[in-house]
Coordinates of C-alpha atoms in Angstrom, one line a residue:
Chain I
M1 CA -0.1 -0.2 0.0
Q2 CA 3.1 2.2 -0.2
G3 CA 2.2 5.5 -1.6
A4 CA -1.4 5.2 -1.7
T5 CA -1.6 8.9 -0.6
I6 CA 0.8 10.3 -3.4
R7 CA -1.8 11.5 -5.9
S8 CA 0.8 12.1 -8.7
R9 CA 2.1 8.7 -8.3
P10 CA 0.8 5.9 -10.8
V11 CA -0.7 2.7 -9.5
Y12 CA 0.5 -0.6 -10.4
P13 CA -2.5 -3.1 -10.4
G14 CA -0.6 -6.1 -11.4
L15 CA 0.0 -8.3 -14.6
A16 CA -3.1 -9.7 -16.2
I17 CA -3.0 -11.0 -19.7
A18 CA -5.1 -9.2 -22.1
P19 CA -6.5 -12.3 -24.2
L20 CA -7.6 -10.4 -27.3
A21 CA -4.0 -8.8 -27.9
R22 CA -2.3 -9.7 -31.2
R23 CA 1.0 -9.5 -29.6
H24 CA 2.4 -9.3 -26.0
I25 CA 5.7 -7.8 -25.0
F26 CA 6.7 -8.5 -21.3
A27 CA 9.5 -6.1 -20.2
L28 CA 10.6 -7.5 -16.9
E29 CA 13.4 -6.4 -14.3
G30 CA 14.5 -8.6 -11.4
E31 CA 11.7 -9.6 -9.3
G32 CA 9.3 -8.5 -12.0
A33 CA 9.8 -11.9 -13.5
G34 CA 7.8 -13.4 -10.6
A35 CA 5.1 -11.3 -11.6
L36 CA 4.9 -13.2 -15.1
L37 CA 5.7 -16.6 -13.5
D38 CA 2.9 -16.2 -11.0
I39 CA 0.4 -16.0 -13.9
A40 CA 1.8 -18.7 -15.9
G41 CA -1.4 -20.8 -15.8
D42 CA -2.9 -18.1 -17.8
L43 CA -0.5 -18.3 -20.6
T44 CA -2.0 -20.7 -23.2
P45 CA 0.0 -21.8 -26.3
E46 CA -1.7 -19.1 -28.2
V47 CA -0.7 -16.5 -25.9
L48 CA 2.9 -17.5 -25.8
G49 CA 3.3 -17.9 -29.5
R50 CA 2.5 -14.2 -29.8
S51 CA 4.9 -13.2 -26.8
Q52 CA 8.3 -11.6 -26.4
I53 CA 9.8 -11.6 -23.0
L54 CA 12.8 -9.2 -22.3
Y55 CA 14.5 -9.4 -19.0
V56 CA 17.2 -8.0 -16.8
A57 CA 18.2 -9.7 -13.7
R58 CA 19.1 -6.5 -11.8
G59 CA 17.8 -6.4 -8.2
S60 CA 16.9 -10.1 -8.3
L61 CA 19.0 -10.6 -4.8
G62 CA 21.5 -12.7 -6.8
V63 CA 18.8 -15.2 -8.0
G64 CA 18.3 -14.9 -11.8
H65 CA 14.9 -16.0 -13.0
H66 CA 16.4 -16.8 -16.6
G67 CA 15.6 -20.5 -16.7
A68 CA 12.2 -20.2 -15.2
L69 CA 11.3 -17.4 -17.9
Q70 CA 12.7 -19.6 -20.7
T71 CA 10.9 -22.5 -19.7
L72 CA 7.6 -20.6 -20.4
G73 CA 8.4 -21.2 -24.0
A74 CA 7.9 -17.7 -25.5
A75 CA 10.4 -15.7 -27.5
F76 CA 12.9 -14.6 -24.8
W77 CA 15.8 -12.3 -24.7
A78 CA 17.9 -11.5 -21.5
A79 CA 20.0 -8.0 -21.2
P80 CA 22.8 -7.7 -19.0
T81 CA 21.7 -4.2 -17.7
V82 CA 18.6 -1.9 -17.8
Q83 CA 20.0 0.3 -20.5
P84 CA 20.3 -2.2 -23.2
L85 CA 17.0 -3.6 -22.3
L86 CA 15.3 -0.3 -22.8
G87 CA 16.9 0.0 -26.0
R88 CA 15.6 -3.5 -27.4
L89 CA 12.4 -2.6 -26.0
D90 CA 12.5 0.6 -28.2
V91 CA 13.4 -1.4 -31.1
E92 CA 10.4 -4.0 -30.4
L93 CA 7.8 -1.2 -30.2
S94 CA 9.1 0.5 -33.5
R95 CA 8.2 -2.8 -35.1
S96 CA 4.9 -3.3 -33.4
H97 CA 1.4 -2.8 -34.7
M98 CA -1.9 -2.0 -33.4
G99 CA -3.1 -4.8 -31.0
T100 CA 0.2 -4.9 -29.5
R101 CA 0.2 -5.0 -25.3
L102 CA 2.9 -3.9 -23.3
Y103 CA 3.4 -5.5 -19.7
L104 CA 6.1 -4.0 -17.4
A105 CA 7.1 -5.4 -14.1
G106 CA 10.1 -4.7 -11.7
T107 CA 11.0 -1.7 -9.6
E108 CA 9.3 1.7 -9.7
G109 CA 12.1 3.1 -11.5
F110 CA 12.3 0.6 -14.1
I111 CA 8.6 0.7 -14.9
G112 CA 9.0 4.7 -15.2
Q113 CA 11.8 4.4 -17.7
A114 CA 10.1 1.7 -19.7
M115 CA 6.9 3.8 -19.6
Q116 CA 9.1 6.7 -21.1
V117 CA 10.2 4.6 -24.0
A118 CA 6.6 3.6 -24.6
A119 CA 5.2 7.0 -24.6
A120 CA 7.8 8.0 -27.3
H121 CA 5.9 5.5 -29.5
G122 CA 2.6 7.0 -28.8
I123 CA 1.4 4.3 -26.5
D124 CA -1.1 5.5 -24.0
P125 CA 0.3 4.9 -20.3
A126 CA -3.3 3.8 -19.3
S127 CA -3.1 0.8 -21.6
V128 CA 0.3 -0.4 -20.3
I129 CA -0.3 -3.4 -17.8
T130 CA 2.0 -2.9 -14.7
E131 CA 3.2 -4.7 -11.5
H132 CA 5.7 -3.2 -8.9
R133 CA 8.1 -6.0 -7.7
G134 CA 11.3 -5.8 -5.8
S135 CA 12.7 -3.0 -4.0
R136 CA 11.0 0.2 -3.2
A137 CA 14.0 2.2 -4.3
R138 CA 13.0 5.4 -5.8
R139 CA 14.5 7.0 -9.0
V140 CA 14.8 10.7 -8.2
Q141 CA 15.5 13.8 -10.3
C142 CA 17.4 16.5 -8.5
V143 CA 14.9 19.6 -9.2
H144 CA 18.0 21.9 -9.0
C145 CA 20.6 20.4 -11.5
K146 CA 18.1 17.9 -13.1
G147 CA 20.4 15.1 -12.8
V148 CA 18.6 11.6 -12.1
T149 CA 19.9 9.5 -9.3
E150 CA 18.9 5.8 -9.5
G151 CA 18.1 3.5 -6.9
V152 CA 17.5 5.9 -3.9
T153 CA 16.8 4.1 -0.7
A154 CA 17.4 6.7 1.8
S155 CA 16.3 10.3 2.3
P156 CA 18.0 12.5 2.6
F157 CA 20.8 11.6 0.1
T158 CA 23.5 13.4 -1.8
C159 CA 22.8 14.2 -5.4
G160 CA 25.1 12.2 -7.6
H161 CA 25.5 14.9 -10.2
C162 CA 25.4 18.5 -8.2
G163 CA 26.3 17.1 -4.8
L164 CA 23.5 19.0 -2.7
N165 CA 21.7 17.2 0.0
L166 CA 18.2 16.1 -1.3
Y167 CA 15.2 14.8 0.4
V168 CA 12.6 13.0 -1.8
R169 CA 9.4 14.9 -1.9
D170 CA 6.4 12.7 -2.3
H171 CA 5.6 14.0 -5.9
Y172 CA 6.2 11.8 -9.0
S173 CA 6.6 12.8 -12.5
R174 CA 5.5 10.4 -15.1
R175 CA 7.0 12.3 -17.9
L176 CA 10.5 12.0 -16.0
G177 CA 9.6 8.7 -14.5
A178 CA 11.0 10.3 -11.4
F179 CA 10.5 11.6 -8.0
Q180 CA 11.3 15.1 -6.9
G181 CA 14.6 15.7 -5.0
V182 CA 15.0 18.9 -3.0
N183 CA 17.9 20.3 -1.2
I184 CA 17.1 19.8 2.5
D185 CA 19.8 22.2 4.0
A186 CA 19.0 25.2 1.8
E187 CA 17.8 27.4 4.4
E188 CA 20.8 26.5 7.0
P189 CA 23.4 25.1 4.9
G190 CA 24.8 21.9 6.7
A191 CA 21.8 21.2 8.8
V192 CA 21.3 17.8 7.3
P193 CA 19.6 15.4 9.4
P194 CA 20.7 11.6 9.4
P195 CA 19.4 9.5 6.4
E196 CA 16.5 7.1 7.0
E197 CA 16.3 4.0 5.0
L198 CA 12.7 4.7 3.9
Y199 CA 12.6 2.8 0.4
L200 CA 14.2 -0.6 0.8
Chain W
M1 CA -12.2 50.9 -29.3
D2 CA -14.2 53.2 -26.8
T3 CA -12.7 56.7 -27.2
A4 CA -14.3 57.9 -23.9
Y5 CA -12.8 55.2 -21.9
S6 CA -10.8 56.5 -19.0
A7 CA -9.2 53.9 -16.5
T8 CA -8.7 54.8 -12.9
H9 CA -5.6 52.6 -13.0
R10 CA -3.4 53.9 -15.8
P11 CA 0.1 53.4 -15.3
E12 CA 2.3 56.0 -17.3
T13 CA 5.4 55.6 -15.6
F14 CA 7.1 52.2 -14.4
R15 CA 9.4 51.8 -11.8
D16 CA 13.3 50.9 -12.2
E17 CA 13.5 48.3 -9.6
T18 CA 14.9 44.9 -8.9
F19 CA 13.8 41.5 -7.7
R20 CA 17.2 40.4 -6.7
G21 CA 20.6 41.6 -5.7
D22 CA 19.8 45.1 -4.0
F23 CA 16.0 44.1 -3.9
S24 CA 15.0 47.7 -4.8
Y25 CA 11.4 46.6 -5.5
A26 CA 8.7 48.9 -3.7
N27 CA 5.3 50.0 -4.3
S28 CA 4.7 53.6 -4.8
P29 CA 2.4 55.2 -2.3
G30 CA -0.3 55.4 -4.9
N31 CA 0.0 51.8 -5.8
I32 CA -0.8 50.3 -2.4
R33 CA -4.5 50.7 -2.6
H34 CA -4.1 48.7 -5.9
F35 CA -2.8 45.7 -4.0
P36 CA -5.3 42.6 -3.9
F37 CA -5.2 42.0 -0.1
P38 CA -6.4 38.4 0.1
F39 CA -8.2 38.1 3.5
H40 CA -11.9 39.0 3.5
E41 CA -12.1 38.2 7.5
D42 CA -9.9 38.1 10.5
H43 CA -9.7 34.3 10.5
Y44 CA -7.9 32.2 8.1
R45 CA -10.3 29.6 6.4
Y46 CA -9.5 27.4 3.5
S47 CA -11.8 27.5 0.6
V48 CA -11.8 27.3 -3.1
N49 CA -13.1 30.9 -3.2
I50 CA -13.7 31.0 -6.8
E51 CA -15.7 33.8 -8.3
P52 CA -16.5 35.3 -11.7
H53 CA -13.5 37.5 -13.0
V54 CA -15.5 40.6 -13.9
P55 CA -14.2 44.2 -13.8
G56 CA -13.8 45.2 -10.1
L57 CA -13.4 48.3 -8.0
P58 CA -11.7 51.0 -10.0
G59 CA -7.9 51.5 -9.0
S60 CA -7.9 48.0 -7.7
A61 CA -6.1 45.1 -9.2
F62 CA -9.6 43.8 -10.1
E63 CA -10.3 46.9 -12.5
H64 CA -8.9 45.2 -15.4
L65 CA -9.2 41.5 -16.3
I66 CA -5.4 41.5 -17.3
D67 CA -3.7 43.8 -14.9
V68 CA -0.7 45.9 -15.7
D69 CA 1.0 48.3 -13.0
E70 CA 3.9 50.0 -12.4
H71 CA 6.1 47.1 -12.0
Y72 CA 5.6 45.9 -15.7
L73 CA 8.9 46.8 -17.2
A74 CA 10.9 45.3 -14.2
E75 CA 9.1 42.2 -13.9
M76 CA 9.5 41.5 -17.7
A77 CA 13.5 42.2 -17.4
D78 CA 13.6 40.0 -14.2
R79 CA 11.5 37.1 -16.3
A80 CA 14.1 37.4 -19.4
Q81 CA 16.9 36.8 -16.9
V82 CA 15.2 33.8 -15.5
L83 CA 14.5 32.3 -18.8
A84 CA 18.2 33.1 -19.9
E85 CA 19.7 31.2 -16.8
D86 CA 17.0 28.2 -17.3
P87 CA 14.9 28.0 -20.4
L88 CA 13.3 24.9 -18.9
R89 CA 10.7 27.6 -17.3
Y90 CA 9.2 27.8 -20.5
Q91 CA 7.3 24.4 -21.7
A92 CA 5.0 23.6 -24.5
L93 CA 3.9 20.1 -25.4
P94 CA 3.4 19.7 -29.3
H95 CA -0.2 19.3 -29.1
M96 CA -0.7 23.0 -27.4
M97 CA -0.1 25.0 -30.4
L98 CA -3.6 26.0 -30.9
A99 CA -4.1 27.0 -27.3
Q100 CA -1.0 29.0 -27.8
W101 CA -2.6 31.1 -30.4
D102 CA -5.7 31.4 -28.3
T103 CA -3.6 32.7 -25.4
L104 CA -1.7 35.0 -27.5
E105 CA -5.0 36.5 -28.8
L106 CA -6.8 36.7 -25.2
L107 CA -3.6 38.5 -23.8
M108 CA -3.2 41.1 -26.6
E109 CA -6.9 42.0 -26.7
E110 CA -7.4 42.2 -23.1
Q111 CA -4.1 44.3 -22.5
A112 CA -5.0 46.4 -25.5
R113 CA -8.4 47.2 -24.3
A114 CA -7.6 47.9 -20.9
Y115 CA -4.5 50.0 -21.7
P116 CA -4.8 51.6 -25.3
H117 CA -2.0 54.0 -24.4
L118 CA 0.4 51.2 -24.0
F119 CA -0.7 48.7 -26.3
T120 CA -2.4 48.3 -29.6
L121 CA -3.6 45.4 -31.7
E122 CA -4.6 45.9 -35.2
R123 CA -6.2 42.8 -36.9
N124 CA -6.7 42.7 -40.7
G125 CA -8.0 39.2 -41.4
D126 CA -5.0 36.6 -40.4
Q127 CA -2.3 39.8 -40.8
W128 CA -1.9 41.2 -37.2
R129 CA 0.1 44.1 -35.9
W130 CA 1.1 44.4 -32.3
I131 CA 2.4 47.4 -30.9
N132 CA 4.0 47.2 -27.2
R133 CA 5.2 50.8 -26.4
P134 CA 6.8 50.0 -23.0
L135 CA 8.8 47.4 -24.2
G136 CA 9.5 49.2 -27.7
I137 CA 7.9 46.3 -29.9
D138 CA 6.2 46.7 -33.2
D139 CA 5.7 43.3 -35.1
T140 CA 3.5 42.3 -37.8
F141 CA 2.6 38.6 -38.0
T142 CA 0.4 36.2 -39.9
F143 CA -2.0 34.8 -36.9
G144 CA -1.7 31.0 -36.9
D145 CA 1.7 30.9 -38.5
P146 CA 4.5 30.3 -35.9
S147 CA 7.3 31.2 -38.3
T148 CA 6.0 34.6 -38.7
L149 CA 6.9 35.5 -34.8
P150 CA 10.4 35.4 -33.3
R151 CA 9.3 32.9 -30.8
E152 CA 6.6 30.5 -30.2
P153 CA 3.4 32.3 -29.8
L154 CA 3.1 31.5 -26.0
D155 CA 6.8 32.3 -25.5
Y156 CA 6.4 35.7 -27.3
I157 CA 3.4 36.8 -25.3
C158 CA 4.4 35.6 -21.8
R159 CA 7.6 37.7 -22.2
Q160 CA 5.1 40.6 -22.4
T161 CA 2.6 39.8 -19.8
Q162 CA 2.7 40.0 -16.1
G163 CA 2.1 36.9 -14.2
D164 CA 3.0 33.3 -14.7
I165 CA 1.0 31.4 -17.2
A166 CA 0.0 28.1 -17.4
L167 CA -2.0 26.3 -20.3
M168 CA -4.2 23.2 -19.7
D169 CA -5.7 20.9 -22.1
Q170 CA -9.0 19.4 -21.2
R171 CA -9.7 15.5 -22.1
E172 CA -10.7 12.4 -20.2
G173 CA -12.7 14.5 -17.8
N174 CA -9.5 16.3 -16.5
L175 CA -7.4 19.1 -16.9
W176 CA -3.6 18.5 -18.0
M177 CA -0.9 21.2 -17.4
D178 CA 0.8 20.8 -21.1
A179 CA 2.4 24.2 -21.3
G180 CA 3.4 27.4 -19.5
M181 CA 5.9 30.0 -18.7
I182 CA 6.4 30.0 -15.0
T183 CA 9.5 32.3 -13.7
A184 CA 7.9 33.7 -10.4
Q185 CA 6.3 30.6 -8.9
A186 CA 6.0 29.9 -5.1
D187 CA 8.0 26.9 -5.0
W188 CA 6.5 24.5 -7.7
S189 CA 8.2 23.1 -10.8
L190 CA 6.7 23.6 -14.3
D191 CA 9.5 21.2 -15.8
F192 CA 8.5 18.8 -13.2
D193 CA 4.7 19.0 -13.4
V194 CA 4.2 19.6 -17.0
G195 CA 2.0 16.8 -18.7
M196 CA 0.4 16.3 -15.3
N197 CA -3.3 16.3 -14.6
F198 CA -5.1 18.4 -12.1
H199 CA -4.9 15.8 -9.1
E200 CA -1.3 15.0 -9.9
W201 CA 0.3 18.5 -10.0
H202 CA -1.5 19.2 -6.8
A203 CA -0.2 16.3 -4.9
P204 CA 2.1 18.1 -2.7
V205 CA -0.6 20.3 -1.1
P206 CA -1.4 19.3 2.3
L207 CA -5.1 18.9 3.9
A208 CA -6.9 20.2 0.8
P209 CA -7.2 17.1 -0.8
Q210 CA -8.7 15.1 2.1
M211 CA -11.2 17.9 2.2
G212 CA -12.4 17.2 -1.3
V213 CA -11.3 20.7 -2.2
F214 CA -9.7 19.7 -5.6
D215 CA -12.6 17.4 -6.5
R216 CA -15.0 20.0 -6.5
A217 CA -12.6 22.7 -8.1
L218 CA -11.9 20.2 -11.0
K219 CA -15.6 19.7 -11.5
Y220 CA -16.4 23.2 -11.5
L221 CA -13.7 24.3 -13.9
L222 CA -14.4 21.4 -16.4
N223 CA -17.6 23.4 -17.2
L224 CA -15.9 26.7 -17.5
Q225 CA -17.5 28.8 -20.5
V226 CA -15.8 31.0 -23.0
G227 CA -16.2 34.8 -22.1
K228 CA -16.9 33.8 -18.5
P229 CA -13.7 33.5 -16.8
V230 CA -13.3 33.0 -13.0
R231 CA -10.8 34.0 -10.3
R232 CA -9.3 33.3 -7.1
L233 CA -6.8 34.6 -4.6
N234 CA -3.9 32.5 -3.3
W235 CA -1.2 33.8 -0.9
T236 CA 2.1 33.0 0.8
M237 CA 4.9 35.1 2.1
T238 CA 8.5 35.8 0.8
I239 CA 11.5 37.2 2.5
N240 CA 12.8 39.9 0.3
P241 CA 10.8 40.8 -2.9
R242 CA 12.2 38.0 -4.8
L243 CA 10.1 36.9 -7.8
D244 CA 12.1 33.9 -8.6
T245 CA 11.2 31.7 -5.6
S246 CA 11.3 28.5 -7.6
P247 CA 12.4 25.0 -6.2
E248 CA 15.1 25.3 -8.8
T249 CA 16.6 28.2 -7.1
Y250 CA 15.8 27.2 -3.5
P251 CA 19.6 27.1 -2.5
K252 CA 19.7 30.7 -3.3
W253 CA 16.6 32.0 -1.7
G254 CA 16.2 29.6 1.2
P255 CA 18.8 31.2 3.6
D256 CA 17.0 34.5 3.3
R257 CA 14.2 33.0 5.7
T258 CA 16.8 32.8 8.5
T259 CA 17.4 36.6 8.2
V260 CA 14.2 37.8 9.6
T261 CA 14.6 39.9 12.9
P262 CA 12.2 42.0 15.0
E263 CA 14.1 45.0 13.4
N264 CA 13.9 44.2 9.9
V265 CA 10.5 42.7 9.5
G266 CA 8.8 45.5 8.0
Q267 CA 11.6 45.7 5.2
K268 CA 12.1 42.1 4.5
V269 CA 8.7 40.2 5.0
H270 CA 6.6 40.4 2.2
L271 CA 3.0 39.3 1.5
R272 CA 2.8 37.5 -1.8
V273 CA -0.6 37.3 -3.4
E274 CA -1.7 35.4 -6.5
L275 CA -4.6 36.7 -8.3
Q276 CA -5.3 33.5 -10.3
S277 CA -7.7 33.8 -13.3
L278 CA -8.8 31.0 -15.3
W279 CA -10.4 31.3 -18.9
R280 CA -11.7 28.9 -21.3
L281 CA -9.9 29.3 -24.7
P282 CA -12.2 29.4 -27.8
R283 CA -10.5 27.4 -30.5
S284 CA -8.7 24.6 -28.6
N285 CA -11.2 24.2 -25.9
G286 CA -8.0 24.5 -23.5
M287 CA -7.8 26.5 -20.4
L288 CA -5.6 29.5 -19.7
F289 CA -4.4 30.0 -16.0
V290 CA -2.9 33.4 -15.2
I291 CA -1.1 33.5 -11.8
R292 CA -0.7 37.2 -11.3
G293 CA 1.5 37.7 -8.5
Y294 CA 1.7 40.9 -6.2
M295 CA 4.2 41.5 -3.4
M296 CA 3.9 44.0 -0.5
R297 CA 6.3 44.6 2.5
M298 CA 5.1 44.8 5.9
D299 CA 5.8 48.4 6.4
E300 CA 3.8 49.2 3.2
V301 CA 0.8 46.7 4.5
V302 CA 0.5 48.4 7.6
T303 CA -0.2 52.0 6.0
V304 CA -3.7 50.7 5.6
P305 CA -5.0 50.3 9.0
K306 CA -7.5 47.5 8.1
W307 CA -4.9 45.5 6.6
G308 CA -2.4 46.1 9.6
R309 CA -5.4 44.8 12.2
R310 CA -6.2 41.9 10.2
L311 CA -3.0 40.3 8.9
P312 CA -1.8 39.2 12.4
R313 CA -4.9 37.9 13.4
V314 CA -5.0 35.8 10.0
L315 CA -1.6 34.6 10.6
E316 CA -2.2 33.5 14.3
S317 CA -5.2 31.3 12.9
L318 CA -3.4 29.6 10.4
P319 CA -3.0 25.8 10.9
P320 CA 0.7 24.7 11.4
E321 CA 0.6 22.3 8.5
L322 CA -0.3 25.1 6.1
A323 CA 2.4 27.4 7.7
E324 CA 5.0 24.6 7.0
Y325 CA 3.8 24.2 3.5
K326 CA 4.1 27.8 2.8
G327 CA 7.5 27.8 4.3
L328 CA 6.5 30.4 7.1
S329 CA 7.4 28.6 10.1
R330 CA 10.9 30.1 10.9
Y331 CA 9.6 33.7 10.7
R332 CA 5.6 33.5 11.3
Q333 CA 5.8 34.5 15.1
T334 CA 8.4 37.2 14.7
T335 CA 6.0 38.7 11.9
I336 CA 3.1 38.4 14.1
D337 CA 4.8 40.1 16.9
W338 CA 5.6 43.2 14.8
L339 CA 2.4 43.3 13.1
K340 CA 0.6 43.0 16.5
R341 CA 2.0 46.8 17.2
H342 CA -0.3 47.8 14.3
D343 CA -3.3 46.1 15.7
D344 CA -5.4 48.0 18.4
G345 CA -8.0 45.5 18.7
A346 CA -10.6 47.4 16.9
P347 CA -13.1 45.5 14.7
T348 CA -12.5 45.4 10.9
S349 CA -15.1 45.9 8.3
P350 CA -15.9 43.1 5.8
G351 CA -14.3 42.5 2.8
I352 CA -10.7 43.1 1.3
F353 CA -10.6 46.6 0.5
P354 CA -9.3 49.5 2.6
D355 CA -12.1 51.6 4.5

């Protein structure tokens, strides 16, 4: 129920197969593999024959799900990190036609970035089927220098770009796929409270 | 144009002043009664407080629907400086071009009608000529053809209009903030919020969502009609007359909040009021949101006895969450203590205007 009160944050209702889709693209990160494996019973041969699974193991606590995903029998491709996975997703979407359904599962930062790729192809965010799995780490944009820091688990933290001490405001931009980071000691430079691990 | 037109508020001269550095911004004595004091009673109460935006009391900020005052040139210069440092303060998503033209038309028409000695708009079919005398602009362009203007239409007209501007697209039963020029904001980021819907961009506001304020306001605004704009007042306080209190530049202005002392309240603490007006746009069915800001330091406020009595009473009744949200916590009590010297306890008359 995290974030139920943040009205700018998307909700991630969970993966469910859209049976009428002509093509299914699953982009899964880390524990997001489990979101698909949990509904394996709904994956008929017909659905699997129209499916493409893109997977990156990041964030899987050392346990890769490559084998389990490959066993499903759909077209499968694994990326070493998030960046090439997003690149491949971009390629797949550029060659997709009407009737393609996109499914995203993994950390919120991953879903946000994949949504940006989808938006660039004119896909309505409301049509993308999402599930949040794994770490609650946040992807944060520094409002001052605009640099993005991935995997933020504590607030305050130090901006990886400009070095300011930032707290994470409960405000999320879908366009940027990020929460907002705001300087915490602007009024009294140096007055920085100890970081709290809020987003593990 | 009505040749018999004579405005009470008719700025002839513009103050040479700054909103940064030496902070020479001030209101002329004659401009103080022009200020839209936002409290109509002695107690703070949160409400949507939307009313029709119709011409109001002569001499007040409500006399003309798009208000131009003695700070026009200085505000435009400050805006240009902000944009030069941070071009992301201007945003326009691609589908907003028609709404941009709607906005250009509306702001030119309203300013030219209210202040014919400052602005002239000549329309001959789609060939338009716009004269802005204070800024020395005389441009002829083709309405609807962006290539005939030096900038995008919204960028062009916002650099010639006091107040921050946001443009909303209306679709899916919601309003989407899809364009704007925001250089004098009270701590929100257009670059972060652009593309958000009404509920999303208000997410950081405390208390109001639980009260259903935004649901009611949205429902009302979705039915806004062309030619029937509405307005509301919003307020906060700013230390030093700084227009650019954006989150982007918070490290620059945040320390100002620690500089208030009982001796300098009158000079440093400013009441900052936003006269927000909302207009349905005719071609795009979008909505224009004008956030026209006014600032007045405490020793100017107390020259109006009614305002001097009322402001400390309102500040004392403000819920702590809102004081924190508005960033007043560090200097609220110091300011109340200073203002109390101007409150003799006498009753105040209803309404916002001076007696």
